[in-house]
Coordinates of N, CA and C in Angstrom, one line a residue:
X222 N -51.2 48.8 26.3 CA -50.6 47.8 25.4 C -51.3 47.8 24.6
X223 N -52.5 47.9 24.0 CA -53.4 48.2 22.6 C -53.0 50.5 21.6
X224 N -52.3 50.4 22.7 CA -51.9 51.7 22.3 C -50.6 51.4 21.3
X225 N -49.7 50.9 21.5 CA -48.7 50.0 21.2 C -49.0 49.2 19.8
X226 N -49.6 48.6 19.7 CA -50.4 48.3 18.5 C -50.7 48.7 17.9
X227 N -51.4 49.6 18.4 CA -51.8 50.8 17.0 C -51.2 51.8 16.5
X228 N -49.9 51.7 17.5 CA -48.9 52.5 16.8 C -48.0 52.2 15.8
X229 N -47.6 50.7 15.5 CA -47.6 50.0 15.1 C -47.9 49.3 14.0
X230 N -49.2 49.5 14.0 CA -49.9 49.0 12.2 C -49.7 50.6 12.3
X231 N -50.2 51.8 12.7 CA -49.5 52.8 11.8 C -48.6 53.5 11.1
X232 N -47.6 52.5 11.7 CA -46.2 52.7 11.8 C -46.0 52.0 10.4
X233 N -46.6 50.8 10.0 CA -46.6 50.0 9.3 C -47.2 50.7 8.2
X234 N -48.2 51.3 8.2 CA -49.2 51.4 7.4 C -47.8 52.8 6.2
X235 N -47.3 53.9 7.3 CA -46.8 54.6 6.6 C -45.7 53.6 6.0
X236 N -45.0 53.3 6.6 CA -43.5 52.6 6.1 C -44.2 51.9 4.8
X237 N -44.6 51.5 4.1 CA -45.9 50.6 3.5 C -46.2 52.0 1.9
X238 N -46.0 53.0 2.6 CA -46.2 53.8 1.5 C -45.2 54.5 1.7
X239 N -44.3 54.4 2.1 CA -42.1 54.9 1.6 C -41.9 55.4 2.5
X240 N -42.8 55.4 3.4 CA -41.9 56.7 4.7 C -41.4 55.9 5.6
X241 N -39.7 56.3 5.5 CA -38.3 56.9 6.2 C -38.6 56.4 7.6
X242 N -39.0 57.8 7.8 CA -39.0 57.9 8.7 C -39.7 57.2 10.1
X243 N -41.3 56.6 9.6 CA -41.6 55.1 9.8 C -41.3 54.0 10.6
X244 N -39.9 53.4 9.1 CA -39.5 52.6 9.5 C -38.1 53.0 10.1
X245 N -37.8 54.4 10.1 CA -37.0 54.4 11.8 C -37.5 54.0 13.2
X246 N -38.7 54.9 13.3 CA -39.3 54.7 14.2 C -39.1 53.6 14.7
X247 N -40.0 52.5 13.7 CA -39.9 51.4 13.8 C -39.6 50.4 14.5
X248 N -37.8 51.0 14.1 CA -36.8 50.4 14.0 C -36.7 50.4 15.0
X249 N -36.2 51.6 15.3 CA -36.6 52.3 17.2 C -36.5 51.6 18.3
X250 N -38.2 51.7 18.4 CA -38.9 50.7 18.6 C -38.3 49.0 19.0
X251 N -38.4 48.3 18.4 CA -37.6 47.0 18.3 C -37.2 46.6 18.1
X252 N -36.1 47.2 17.3 CA -34.7 46.8 17.2 C -33.8 46.2 18.7
X253 N -33.7 47.0 19.5 CA -33.4 45.9 20.8 C -33.6 44.5 21.3
X254 N -34.9 44.1 21.0 CA -35.6 42.9 21.4 C -34.6 41.6 20.8
X255 N -34.8 42.2 19.4 CA -34.6 41.3 18.5 C -33.4 41.5 17.8
X256 N -32.9 42.1 18.4 CA -30.9 41.9 18.2 C -30.8 40.5 19.8
X257 N -31.4 41.0 20.7 CA -31.2 40.4 21.9 C -31.4 38.9 21.6
X258 N -32.7 39.3 21.0 CA -33.0 37.5 19.9 C -32.3 37.2 20.2
X259 N -31.4 37.1 18.9 CA -30.8 36.4 17.7 C -29.7 36.5 18.1
X260 N -29.6 37.3 18.7 CA -28.0 37.5 19.7 C -28.0 35.6 20.1
X261 N -29.3 35.7 21.6 CA -28.9 34.4 22.1 C -29.2 32.9 21.1
X262 N -29.3 33.1 20.0 CA -30.1 32.2 19.1 C -28.7 32.0 18.1
X263 N -28.1 33.2 18.2 CA -26.3 33.1 16.7 C -25.4 33.7 17.5
X264 N -24.4 33.5 18.4 CA -22.5 33.7 18.7 C -22.4 34.4 17.7
X265 N -22.5 34.8 15.9 CA -21.6 36.0 15.7 C -21.9 37.6 16.3
X266 N -21.8 38.0 16.2 CA -22.3 39.6 16.0 C -22.3 40.2 14.5
X267 N -21.5 39.9 13.7 CA -22.0 39.8 12.3 C -23.3 39.2 11.8
X268 N -23.3 38.0 12.0 CA -24.4 37.5 11.4 C -25.2 38.1 12.0
X269 N -25.6 38.7 13.4 CA -27.3 39.4 14.1 C -26.8 41.1 13.2
X270 N -26.0 41.2 13.1 CA -26.3 42.7 12.4 C -26.8 42.9 11.2
X271 N -26.6 41.5 10.6 CA -26.8 41.9 9.8 C -28.5 40.9 9.2
X272 N -28.5 39.9 9.7 CA -30.1 39.3 9.6 C -31.1 40.5 10.4
X273 N -30.5 41.1 10.9 CA -31.4 42.5 11.8 C -31.6 43.2 10.7
X274 N -30.7 43.3 10.4 CA -30.5 44.6 9.3 C -31.3 43.8 7.8
X275 N -30.9 43.1 7.6 CA -31.9 42.5 6.4 C -33.3 41.8 6.7
X276 N -33.7 41.8 8.4 CA -34.7 42.2 8.3 C -36.6 43.4 8.8
X277 N -35.5 44.4 8.8 CA -36.1 45.5 8.2 C -35.7 46.2 7.0
X278 N -35.2 45.4 6.6 CA -34.7 45.8 4.4 C -36.3 45.1 4.5
X279 N -36.3 44.2 4.4 CA -37.4 42.6 4.3 C -39.0 43.3 4.7
X280 N -38.6 44.5 5.8 CA -40.1 45.4 6.4 C -40.4 46.2 5.4
X281 N -39.7 47.0 5.1 CA -39.5 48.5 4.2 C -39.8 47.8 2.7
X282 N -39.7 46.4 2.4 CA -41.1 45.6 1.1 C -41.9 45.0 1.4
X283 N -42.2 45.2 2.9 CA -43.2 44.5 3.1 C -44.7 44.4 3.5
X284 N -43.6 46.4 3.9 CA -45.4 46.7 4.9 C -46.3 46.5 4.5
X285 N -46.9 46.3 3.6 CA -48.2 46.2 3.5 C -49.1 45.1 2.8
X286 N -48.0 43.8 3.7 CA -48.3 43.1 3.0 C -49.1 42.5 5.2
X287 N -47.9 43.1 5.9 CA -48.9 43.1 7.7 C -50.7 43.3 7.3
X288 N -51.2 42.1 8.0 CA -52.2 42.3 8.2 C -52.9 42.6 9.7
X289 N -52.3 43.7 10.5 CA -52.7 44.9 11.5 C -52.0 43.5 12.2
X290 N -52.8 44.4 13.7 CA -52.8 44.0 15.0 C -50.7 43.7 15.4
X291 N -50.8 42.9 16.5 CA -49.6 43.5 16.8 C -47.8 43.0 16.2
X292 N -47.6 43.9 15.7 CA -45.8 43.7 15.2 C -45.1 42.9 15.2
X293 N -44.9 43.2 16.6 CA -43.2 42.1 17.2 C -43.0 40.7 16.8
X294 N -44.7 40.4 16.7 CA -44.5 37.9 16.7 C -43.7 38.8 14.8
X295 N -44.4 39.5 14.3 CA -44.2 39.4 12.6 C -42.6 39.9 12.0
X296 N -42.3 40.7 13.0 CA -41.3 40.7 13.3 C -40.1 40.0 13.3
X297 N -40.4 39.1 14.2 CA -39.6 38.4 14.9 C -39.8 36.8 13.5
X298 N -40.7 36.8 13.1 CA -40.9 35.2 12.2 C -39.5 36.0 10.8
X299 N -40.0 37.0 10.9 CA -38.8 38.1 9.5 C -38.0 37.3 9.9
X300 N -37.4 38.2 10.6 CA -35.5 37.9 11.7 C -35.6 36.2 11.8
X301 N -36.3 35.6 12.4 CA -36.4 33.9 12.5 C -36.1 33.4 10.7
X302 N -36.5 33.5 10.7 CA -36.7 33.1 9.0 C -35.3 33.7 7.6
X303 N -34.9 35.0 8.2 CA -33.7 35.5 7.5 C -32.0 34.8 8.7
X304 N -32.2 34.1 9.7 CA -31.2 33.5 10.3 C -30.9 32.3 10.0
X305 N -32.5 31.4 9.5 CA -31.9 30.4 9.1 C -31.8 30.6 8.1
X306 N -31.9 31.3 6.9 CA -31.3 31.9 5.1 C -30.1 31.9 5.8
X307 N -30.0 32.3 6.4 CA -27.9 32.7 6.3 C -26.9 31.4 7.2
X308 N -27.9 30.8 7.9 CA -27.0 29.8 8.3 C -27.0 28.9 7.6
X309 N -28.3 28.2 6.9 CA -27.9 27.8 5.5 C -27.3 28.0 4.6
X310 N -27.2 29.5 4.3 CA -26.3 29.8 3.2 C -24.2 29.2 3.8
X311 N -23.9 29.5 4.5 CA -22.2 29.3 5.3 C -22.3 27.2 5.1
X312 N -20.8 27.5 5.1 CA -20.7 26.0 5.0 C -21.3 25.6 6.7
X313 N -20.9 23.9 6.5 CA -20.8 23.6 8.1 C -20.0 23.1 7.9
X314 N -19.0 23.4 9.7 CA -18.0 22.6 9.3 C -17.8 21.4 10.2
X315 N -17.0 20.2 10.5 CA -17.5 19.3 10.7 C -17.4 19.3 12.4
X316 N -17.0 20.1 12.8 CA -16.9 20.5 14.3 C -18.3 21.1 14.6
X317 N -19.4 21.2 13.4 CA -20.8 22.5 13.3 C -22.0 21.0 14.4
X318 N -21.8 20.0 14.7 CA -22.0 19.0 14.8 C -22.7 18.7 16.3
X319 N -20.3 19.0 17.2 CA -21.1 19.1 18.6 C -21.7 19.8 19.4
X320 N -22.7 19.7 19.9 CA -23.0 21.5 19.9 C -22.7 22.1 21.4
X321 N -22.4 23.2 21.4 CA -21.9 23.8 22.3 C -22.9 23.4 23.8
X322 N -22.6 24.3 25.0 CA -22.7 23.6 25.9 C -24.1 24.9 26.5
X323 N -25.0 24.4 26.6 CA -26.6 25.9 26.3 C -25.7 26.6 28.1
X324 N -26.5 27.7 27.8 CA -26.2 28.6 28.6 C -27.4 28.7 29.6
X325 N -26.6 28.9 31.1 CA -27.9 28.5 32.0 C -29.1 30.3 31.5
X326 N -30.3 29.7 32.2 CA -31.6 31.2 31.6 C -30.6 32.2 32.9
X327 N -30.5 33.4 32.3 CA -30.6 34.6 32.9 C -31.3 34.9 33.5
X328 N -31.6 35.4 34.8 CA -32.6 36.6 35.7 C -33.5 37.4 35.1
X329 N -33.3 37.6 33.5 CA -34.1 38.5 33.7 C -34.9 37.6 32.4
X330 N -34.4 36.4 31.7 CA -34.6 36.0 31.0 C -35.8 34.7 31.9
X331 N -35.6 35.0 33.0 CA -36.8 34.2 33.7 C -37.6 34.8 34.2
X332 N -37.4 36.2 33.8 CA -38.5 37.1 34.5 C -39.2 37.1 33.4
X333 N -38.6 37.4 31.9 CA -39.2 37.9 30.5 C -39.5 36.4 30.5
X334 N -39.9 35.6 30.9 CA -40.2 34.2 30.9 C -41.6 34.0 31.4
X335 N -41.9 34.6 32.6 CA -42.5 34.6 33.9 C -44.1 35.3 32.6
X336 N -43.6 36.7 32.6 CA -44.7 37.7 32.2 C -45.3 37.5 30.8
X337 N -44.2 36.6 29.9 CA -43.9 36.5 28.3 C -45.3 35.2 28.8
X338 N -44.6 34.0 29.5 CA -45.1 32.9 29.3 C -46.0 32.1 30.1
X339 N -46.0 33.4 31.3 CA -47.0 32.6 32.5 C -46.5 30.9 33.3
X340 N -47.4 30.2 33.6 CA -47.0 28.9 33.7 C -46.1 28.2 32.9
X341 N -46.7 28.4 31.5 CA -45.9 27.8 30.5 C -44.3 28.4 30.9
X342 N -44.0 29.5 31.0 CA -42.3 29.7 31.8 C -41.6 29.2 32.4
X343 N -42.5 29.1 33.2 CA -42.4 28.2 34.5 C -41.4 26.7 34.4
X344 N -42.9 26.4 33.1 CA -42.8 25.3 33.0 C -41.9 24.9 32.1
X345 N -41.2 25.6 31.3 CA -40.5 25.7 30.5 C -39.3 25.7 30.6
X346 N -39.2 26.1 31.9 CA -37.6 26.2 32.5 C -37.4 24.8 33.2
X347 N -38.8 23.8 33.2 CA -38.4 22.8 33.7 C -37.8 22.0 33.5
X348 N -37.5 21.8 31.9 CA -37.3 20.9 30.9 C -36.0 21.2 30.0
X349 N -34.8 20.4 30.0 CA -34.1 20.3 29.0 C -33.3 21.4 28.2
X350 N -32.6 22.5 28.1 CA -32.4 23.3 27.2 C -32.1 23.5 26.0
X351 N -32.0 21.6 25.3 CA -31.5 21.1 24.0 C -33.7 21.0 23.6
X352 N -34.6 21.4 24.7 CA -35.7 20.4 24.3 C -36.5 21.7 24.5
X353 N -36.4 22.8 25.3 CA -36.6 24.4 25.5 C -36.4 25.0 24.4
X354 N -35.4 24.3 22.8 CA -34.6 25.7 22.5 C -35.8 25.4 21.2
X355 N -35.8 23.5 21.0 CA -36.3 23.2 19.8 C -38.5 23.6 19.7
X356 N -38.7 23.7 20.5 CA -40.0 24.4 21.1 C -40.0 25.7 20.4
X357 N -39.0 26.4 21.4 CA -38.7 27.8 21.2 C -39.0 28.3 19.7
X358 N -38.1 27.2 19.0 CA -37.8 27.8 17.6 C -39.2 27.6 16.4
X359 N -39.7 26.1 17.0 CA -41.4 25.1 16.2 C -42.5 26.3 16.9
X360 N -42.4 26.1 18.6 CA -43.7 26.6 18.9 C -43.8 27.9 19.0
X361 N -43.4 28.7 19.6 CA -42.6 30.5 20.3 C -42.4 31.1 18.2
X362 N -41.5 30.7 17.6 CA -41.0 31.5 16.8 C -41.7 31.0 15.6
X363 N -42.2 29.6 15.2 CA -43.1 29.1 13.8 C -42.5 29.1 13.0
X364 N -41.3 28.0 13.0 CA -40.6 28.0 12.2 C -40.7 26.1 11.7
X365 N -40.8 26.2 10.5 CA -40.6 24.5 10.1 C -39.4 23.6 10.4
X366 N -39.9 22.1 10.7 CA -39.0 21.8 11.3 C -37.4 21.7 10.3
X367 N -37.4 21.7 9.7 CA -36.4 22.3 8.4 C -35.7 23.5 8.5
X368 N -36.4 24.5 9.3 CA -36.2 25.7 9.3 C -35.1 25.8 11.1
X369 N -36.1 24.9 11.7 CA -35.2 24.8 12.9 C -34.6 23.8 12.7
X370 N -34.6 22.6 12.2 CA -32.9 22.0 12.2 C -31.8 22.9 11.5
X371 N -32.3 24.0 10.6 CA -30.6 24.8 10.4 C -30.5 25.9 10.9
X372 N -31.6 26.7 11.7 CA -31.1 27.5 12.9 C -29.9 26.7 14.2
X373 N -31.1 25.3 14.5 CA -30.0 25.0 15.8 C -28.8 23.9 15.0
X374 N -29.0 23.6 14.3 CA -27.7 23.0 13.9 C -27.5 21.4 13.8
X375 N -28.7 20.8 13.8 CA -29.0 19.5 14.5 C -29.5 18.8 13.4
X376 N -30.6 17.9 12.4 CA -30.9 17.1 11.7 C -32.3 17.2 11.9
X377 N -32.9 17.1 10.7 CA -34.6 16.9 11.5 C -35.5 15.9 12.4
X378 N -34.8 14.9 11.8 CA -35.2 13.2 13.0 C -34.9 13.8 14.3
X379 N -34.5 14.7 14.3 CA -34.0 15.0 16.0 C -35.1 16.2 16.3
X380 N -35.0 17.0 15.6 CA -35.8 18.5 15.9 C -37.6 17.4 15.8
X381 N -38.0 16.8 15.1 CA -39.3 16.1 15.6 C -39.2 15.5 16.8
X382 N -38.1 14.5 17.7 CA -38.1 13.7 18.4 C -38.4 14.8 19.3
X383 N -36.6 15.4 19.6 CA -37.6 16.6 20.8 C -38.8 17.3 21.1
X384 N -39.0 17.8 19.8 CA -40.7 17.9 20.0 C -41.7 17.7 20.6
X385 N -41.3 16.1 20.4 CA -42.7 15.1 21.0 C -42.4 14.8 22.6
X386 N -40.8 14.6 23.0 CA -40.1 14.6 24.2 C -40.1 16.4 24.6
X387 N -40.2 17.5 24.1 CA -40.6 18.7 24.7 C -41.3 19.0 24.8
X388 N -43.1 18.1 24.4 CA -44.5 18.3 24.7 C -44.8 17.6 25.6
X389 N -44.3 16.5 25.3 CA -44.6 15.4 26.8 C -43.8 15.9 28.4
X390 N -43.0 16.1 28.3 CA -42.2 17.0 29.2 C -43.1 18.2 29.9
X391 N -43.6 19.5 29.1 CA -44.1 20.3 28.7 C -45.6 19.9 29.8
X392 N -46.1 18.6 28.6 CA -47.2 18.8 29.6 C -47.5 18.1 30.5
X393 N -46.3 17.7 30.5 CA -46.4 16.7 32.7 C -45.7 17.8 33.8
X394 N -45.1 18.9 33.2 CA -44.4 20.0 33.8 C -45.2 21.3 34.6
X395 N -47.0 21.2 33.3 CA -48.2 22.0 34.0 C -48.9 21.6 34.6
X396 N -48.9 20.1 34.1 CA -49.7 19.3 35.4 C -49.7 19.2 36.8
X397 N -48.1 19.1 36.8 CA -47.2 18.9 38.3 C -47.4 20.1 39.1
X398 N -47.5 21.8 38.5 CA -47.8 23.0 38.2 C -49.4 23.2 38.7
X399 N -50.0 22.7 37.4 CA -51.4 22.6 38.4 C -51.9 22.0 39.7
X400 N -51.2 21.2 39.7 CA -51.9 20.1 40.8 C -50.9 20.7 42.9
X401 N -51.0 21.5 41.9 CA -49.4 21.7 43.7 C -48.1 20.7 43.4
X402 N -47.8 19.8 42.8 CA -46.9 19.1 42.7 C -45.6 19.2 43.3
X403 N -45.3 20.3 42.6 CA -43.7 21.3 43.0 C -43.3 21.4 44.1
X404 N -44.3 21.5 45.5 CA -43.7 21.6 46.9 C -43.2 20.4 47.0
X405 N -44.6 19.4 46.2 CA -43.7 17.8 46.8 C -42.7 17.1 45.7
X406 N -41.5 17.7 45.5 CA -40.9 17.0 44.5 C -41.4 16.3 43.4
X407 N -43.3 16.4 43.5 CA -43.3 15.2 42.2 C -43.5 13.9 42.7
X408 N -43.7 13.8 44.4 CA -44.0 13.2 45.4 C -45.4 13.1 45.1
X409 N -46.8 13.5 43.8 CA -48.0 13.3 44.3 C -48.6 11.6 44.5

């Protein structure tokens, strides 16, 4: 895994020097997972493609500002903020206040959550989807309350309330996992 980080860092340094092939290599390495993650947050494939393109245009312009280390998190913050910008620019129809039901996590998402977050991923699966999405937007994606509200299509106050509830429920779920209470169904 360290080699991947070093390779990303070398690619970003080359991109900062104007190397288009390095940008293409970085795109080939990261565009797939970025596209998948953006598509989970936005149902419009045209918007997803636009945001992905904008993300890599931003990388082309600002690769020199990357501070080293893993590029994936940096790329995701750029992509998530671009998605917020696009959504902010779109007019919101009155029906946008009604949220569609969240899809159940796929088996792949469960495996990735376990690999990426371990017990936290298991605990995240135990809280409601609307709380989980707020945590992902604000904690994992590093968005501000305002950006998360734009991304999720809910008021800022709702983001704050859900974030507080999500943290409390996540703490409870983690405590239950640590104590082995999952097998007892919470009757500890």
